[in-house]
Amino acid sequence: GENVEQHPSTLSVQEGDSAVIKCTYSDSASNYFPWYKQELGKRPQLIIDIRSNVGEKKDQRIAVTLNKTAKHFSLHITETQPEDTAVYFCAASKESGNTPLVFGKGTRLSVIA
Amino acid sequence: NAGVTQTPKFRILKIGQSMTLQCTQDMNHNYMYWYRQDPGMGLKLIYYSVGAGITDKGEVPNGYNVSRSTTEDFPLRLELAAPSQTSVYFCASTPTSGTSSYEQYFGPGTRLTVT
């Protein structure tokens, strides 16, 4: 089955700097890669996702890149702000609801003002 | 829409007790999931369902049971609670196949402590 590795487990950045979180996956058939943000005590919420037919997707300060050959994808947050402080999870699956997402273990991002 | 709702929010169980965690969604999603999240850890899939009457095991199903008699409800049953089941439990749902989004919508979670 699918296995998703996520690095780093913790990341501290100064406000205004960029943050990069990386994930690798094992199943070459996976074609859907979402990123979730979980603030302390809250539920995970989708912030961006990418499908295997594109290499990059951007939404304001957040971007995701995908390298299908190497089987890795990354989350890039630019101009970080204190409200970006949270745990971020990557996930992978084949694009159908009956193939559950496999999550990485998460990255705890702290943005220091 | 209320989205995905879960009850109770918090619960303390004694070892060996049983309980049911309730999950309901009002978005007419066919796919529903139960995850557990241990402190400082990621999400582990317990069970999932692709529609009423259909359930399947996830990564960590031992000690749990589920049923899916309606599209809206997906309860999770703990029969003999053990300290290892202390965790936060999240229910989630996804739109049916054929849509452009496979976003999982999470409920607010149930914090369970077994002592």
GROMACS .gro file of C-alpha atoms in nm:
model
  228
    1GLY     CA    1   0.000   0.000   0.000
    2GLU     CA    2   0.087   0.367  -0.006
    3ASN     CA    3   0.342   0.509   0.238
    4VAL     CA    4   0.395   0.882   0.285
    5GLU     CA    5   0.705   1.026   0.451
    6GLN     CA    6   0.709   1.391   0.562
    7HIS     CA    7   1.001   1.615   0.661
    8PRO     CA    8   1.087   1.800   0.872
    9SER     CA    9   0.883   1.709   1.178
   10THR     CA   10   0.933   2.058   1.323
   11LEU     CA   11   1.022   2.387   1.158
   12SER     CA   12   1.073   2.733   1.303
   13VAL     CA   13   1.098   3.041   1.083
   14GLN     CA   14   1.109   3.413   1.136
   15GLU     CA   15   0.801   3.607   1.032
   16GLY     CA   16   0.836   3.706   0.667
   17ASP     CA   17   1.066   3.417   0.578
   18SER     CA   18   0.966   3.121   0.361
   19ALA     CA   19   0.888   2.769   0.482
   20VAL     CA   20   0.921   2.448   0.282
   21ILE     CA   21   0.780   2.109   0.381
   22LYS     CA   22   0.860   1.799   0.178
   23CYS     CA   23   0.683   1.467   0.131
   24THR     CA   24   0.762   1.148  -0.056
   25TYR     CA   25   0.519   0.875  -0.154
   26SER     CA   26   0.570   0.515  -0.256
   27ASP     CA   27   0.277   0.421  -0.484
   28SER     CA   28   0.331   0.543  -0.840
   29ALA     CA   29  -0.044   0.505  -0.901
   30SER     CA   30  -0.125   0.784  -0.653
   31ASN     CA   31  -0.245   1.093  -0.835
   32TYR     CA   32  -0.399   1.321  -0.574
   33PHE     CA   33  -0.189   1.512  -0.318
   34PRO     CA   34  -0.363   1.742  -0.069
   35TRP     CA   35  -0.216   1.947   0.214
   36TYR     CA   36  -0.404   2.003   0.540
   37LYS     CA   37  -0.346   2.261   0.811
   38GLN     CA   38  -0.439   2.185   1.170
   39GLU     CA   39  -0.432   2.463   1.426
   40LEU     CA   40  -0.401   2.372   1.793
   41GLY     CA   41  -0.716   2.199   1.917
   42LYS     CA   42  -0.889   2.231   1.581
   43ARG     CA   43  -0.981   1.997   1.298
   44PRO     CA   44  -0.760   1.954   0.988
   45GLN     CA   45  -0.860   2.176   0.697
   46LEU     CA   46  -0.758   2.153   0.333
   47ILE     CA   47  -0.537   2.443   0.223
   48ILE     CA   48  -0.427   2.331  -0.123
   49ASP     CA   49  -0.418   2.018  -0.337
   50ILE     CA   50  -0.255   1.908  -0.660
   51ARG     CA   51  -0.324   1.637  -0.910
   52SER     CA   52  -0.063   1.445  -1.104
   53ASN     CA   53  -0.144   1.613  -1.435
   54VAL     CA   54   0.017   1.940  -1.316
   55GLY     CA   55   0.358   2.015  -1.170
   56GLU     CA   56   0.279   2.323  -0.966
   57LYS     CA   57  -0.017   2.505  -0.817
   58LYS     CA   58  -0.026   2.837  -0.637
   59ASP     CA   59  -0.280   3.009  -0.416
   60GLN     CA   60  -0.163   3.347  -0.285
   61ARG     CA   61   0.125   3.276  -0.042
   62ILE     CA   62   0.095   2.899  -0.070
   63ALA     CA   63   0.228   2.680  -0.350
   64VAL     CA   64   0.268   2.310  -0.402
   65THR     CA   65   0.507   2.141  -0.643
   66LEU     CA   66   0.498   1.780  -0.760
   67ASN     CA   67   0.772   1.566  -0.911
   68LYS     CA   68   0.608   1.245  -1.030
   69THR     CA   69   0.932   1.087  -1.144
   70ALA     CA   70   1.093   1.125  -0.806
   71LYS     CA   71   0.762   1.069  -0.625
   72HIS     CA   72   0.785   1.372  -0.407
   73PHE     CA   73   0.584   1.688  -0.352
   74SER     CA   74   0.644   1.999  -0.146
   75LEU     CA   75   0.452   2.280   0.023
   76HIS     CA   76   0.596   2.630  -0.001
   77ILE     CA   77   0.471   2.914   0.219
   78THR     CA   78   0.611   3.257   0.143
   79GLU     CA   79   0.606   3.570   0.360
   80THR     CA   80   0.509   3.365   0.664
   81GLN     CA   81   0.285   3.520   0.926
   82PRO     CA   82   0.215   3.421   1.289
   83GLU     CA   83  -0.124   3.281   1.184
   84ASP     CA   84   0.061   3.024   0.970
   85THR     CA   85   0.170   2.857   1.296
   86ALA     CA   86   0.009   2.510   1.288
   87VAL     CA   87   0.072   2.146   1.206
   88TYR     CA   88   0.072   2.071   0.834
   89PHE     CA   89  -0.006   1.729   0.691
   90CYS     CA   90   0.058   1.602   0.342
   91ALA     CA   91  -0.139   1.310   0.201
   92ALA     CA   92  -0.159   1.095  -0.110
   93SER     CA   93  -0.414   0.870  -0.276
   94LYS     CA   94  -0.556   0.756  -0.603
   95GLU     CA   95  -0.824   1.007  -0.695
   96SER     CA   96  -1.138   0.835  -0.578
   97GLY     CA   97  -1.321   0.851  -0.250
   98ASN     CA   98  -1.297   0.478  -0.200
   99THR     CA   99  -0.919   0.493  -0.191
  100PRO     CA  100  -0.856   0.660   0.142
  101LEU     CA  101  -0.593   0.927   0.187
  102VAL     CA  102  -0.266   0.819   0.346
  103PHE     CA  103  -0.130   1.099   0.564
  104GLY     CA  104   0.224   1.193   0.652
  105LYS     CA  105   0.310   1.231   1.019
  106GLY     CA  106   0.290   1.609   1.009
  107THR     CA  107   0.519   1.912   1.040
  108ARG     CA  108   0.483   2.150   1.331
  109LEU     CA  109   0.552   2.497   1.189
  110SER     CA  110   0.620   2.785   1.425
  111VAL     CA  111   0.640   3.138   1.288
  112ILE     CA  112   0.827   3.366   1.524
  113ALA     CA  113   0.728   3.731   1.524
  114ASN     CA  114  -2.531   2.302   0.616
  115ALA     CA  115  -2.388   2.195   0.951
  116GLY     CA  116  -2.121   1.992   0.769
  117VAL     CA  117  -1.975   1.703   0.971
  118THR     CA  118  -2.085   1.691   1.333
  119GLN     CA  119  -1.955   1.465   1.610
  120THR     CA  120  -2.078   1.386   1.958
  121PRO     CA  121  -1.967   1.387   2.231
  122LYS     CA  122  -1.687   1.647   2.230
  123PHE     CA  123  -1.518   1.492   2.535
  124ARG     CA  124  -1.554   1.164   2.718
  125ILE     CA  125  -1.376   0.981   2.999
  126LEU     CA  126  -1.419   0.603   3.004
  127LYS     CA  127  -1.309   0.343   3.252
  128ILE     CA  128  -1.118   0.041   3.123
  129GLY     CA  129  -1.360  -0.219   2.989
  130GLN     CA  130  -1.649   0.021   2.932
  131SER     CA  131  -1.812   0.060   2.592
  132MET     CA  132  -1.930   0.363   2.403
  133THR     CA  133  -2.037   0.486   2.061
  134LEU     CA  134  -1.893   0.794   1.896
  135GLN     CA  135  -2.153   0.957   1.675
  136CYS     CA  136  -2.081   1.115   1.337
  137THR     CA  137  -2.335   1.278   1.105
  138GLN     CA  138  -2.295   1.472   0.781
  139ASP     CA  139  -2.563   1.666   0.595
  140MET     CA  140  -2.379   1.712   0.265
  141ASN     CA  141  -2.503   1.389   0.103
  142HIS     CA  142  -2.146   1.257   0.086
  143ASN     CA  143  -2.117   0.888   0.013
  144TYR     CA  144  -1.768   0.843   0.153
  145MET     CA  145  -1.702   0.864   0.526
  146TYR     CA  146  -1.398   0.791   0.743
  147TRP     CA  147  -1.289   0.754   1.102
  148TYR     CA  148  -0.939   0.858   1.210
  149ARG     CA  149  -0.760   0.865   1.541
  150GLN     CA  150  -0.492   1.117   1.625
  151ASP     CA  151  -0.264   1.045   1.918
  152PRO     CA  152  -0.090   1.342   2.086
  153GLY     CA  153   0.167   1.499   1.857
  154MET     CA  154   0.105   1.239   1.589
  155GLY     CA  155  -0.058   1.211   1.252
  156LEU     CA  156  -0.394   1.073   1.147
  157LYS     CA  157  -0.445   0.699   1.137
  158LEU     CA  158  -0.741   0.553   0.949
  159ILE     CA  159  -0.959   0.322   1.157
  160TYR     CA  160  -1.251   0.238   0.925
  161TYR     CA  161  -1.411   0.386   0.619
  162SER     CA  162  -1.730   0.350   0.418
  163VAL     CA  163  -1.804   0.414   0.051
  164GLY     CA  164  -2.179   0.410   0.099
  165ALA     CA  165  -2.467   0.287   0.309
  166GLY     CA  166  -2.422  -0.079   0.399
  167ILE     CA  167  -2.053  -0.089   0.300
  168THR     CA  168  -1.762  -0.060   0.543
  169ASP     CA  169  -1.395  -0.148   0.525
  170LYS     CA  170  -1.100  -0.166   0.762
  171GLY     CA  171  -0.830   0.094   0.767
  172GLU     CA  172  -0.483   0.086   0.920
  173VAL     CA  173  -0.583   0.041   1.288
  174PRO     CA  174  -0.927  -0.129   1.312
  175ASN     CA  175  -0.864  -0.354   1.615
  176GLY     CA  176  -1.089  -0.272   1.910
  177TYR     CA  177  -1.341  -0.080   1.700
  178ASN     CA  178  -1.654  -0.151   1.501
  179VAL     CA  179  -1.860   0.060   1.263
  180SER     CA  180  -2.192   0.048   1.084
  181ARG     CA  181  -2.339   0.255   0.802
  182SER     CA  182  -2.714   0.211   0.781
  183THR     CA  183  -2.778   0.557   0.630
  184THR     CA  184  -2.582   0.797   0.411
  185GLU     CA  185  -2.577   1.056   0.690
  186ASP     CA  186  -2.456   0.854   0.990
  187PHE     CA  187  -2.136   0.662   1.054
  188PRO     CA  188  -2.105   0.567   1.424
  189LEU     CA  189  -1.786   0.420   1.572
  190ARG     CA  190  -1.821   0.165   1.850
  191LEU     CA  191  -1.562   0.085   2.117
  192GLU     CA  192  -1.657  -0.239   2.289
  193LEU     CA  193  -1.398  -0.286   2.565
  194ALA     CA  194  -1.212   0.039   2.616
  195ALA     CA  195  -0.838   0.019   2.678
  196PRO     CA  196  -0.588   0.294   2.774
  197SER     CA  197  -0.432   0.257   2.427
  198GLN     CA  198  -0.754   0.398   2.281
  199THR     CA  199  -0.699   0.733   2.450
  200SER     CA  200  -0.691   0.967   2.153
  201VAL     CA  201  -0.874   1.232   1.956
  202TYR     CA  202  -1.115   1.080   1.706
  203PHE     CA  203  -1.203   1.260   1.384
  204CYS     CA  204  -1.480   1.170   1.146
  205ALA     CA  205  -1.457   1.293   0.785
  206SER     CA  206  -1.655   1.276   0.462
  207THR     CA  207  -1.583   1.326   0.093
  208PRO     CA  208  -1.808   1.409  -0.201
  209THR     CA  209  -1.900   1.123  -0.431
  210SER     CA  210  -1.682   1.026  -0.722
  211GLY     CA  211  -1.737   1.220  -1.040
  212THR     CA  212  -1.694   1.558  -0.875
  213SER     CA  213  -1.381   1.761  -0.921
  214SER     CA  214  -1.296   1.769  -0.553
  215TYR     CA  215  -1.198   1.491  -0.321
  216GLU     CA  216  -1.153   1.721  -0.023
  217GLN     CA  217  -1.211   1.549   0.309
  218TYR     CA  218  -1.434   1.752   0.538
  219PHE     CA  219  -1.349   1.683   0.900
  220GLY     CA  220  -1.571   1.698   1.204
  221PRO     CA  221  -1.459   1.885   1.519
  222GLY     CA  222  -1.332   1.570   1.688
  223THR     CA  223  -1.404   1.372   2.005
  224ARG     CA  224  -1.140   1.371   2.278
  225LEU     CA  225  -1.151   1.034   2.454
  226THR     CA  226  -0.960   0.939   2.766
  227VAL     CA  227  -0.958   0.582   2.898
  228THR     CA  228  -0.839   0.537   3.255
   0.00000   0.00000   0.00000
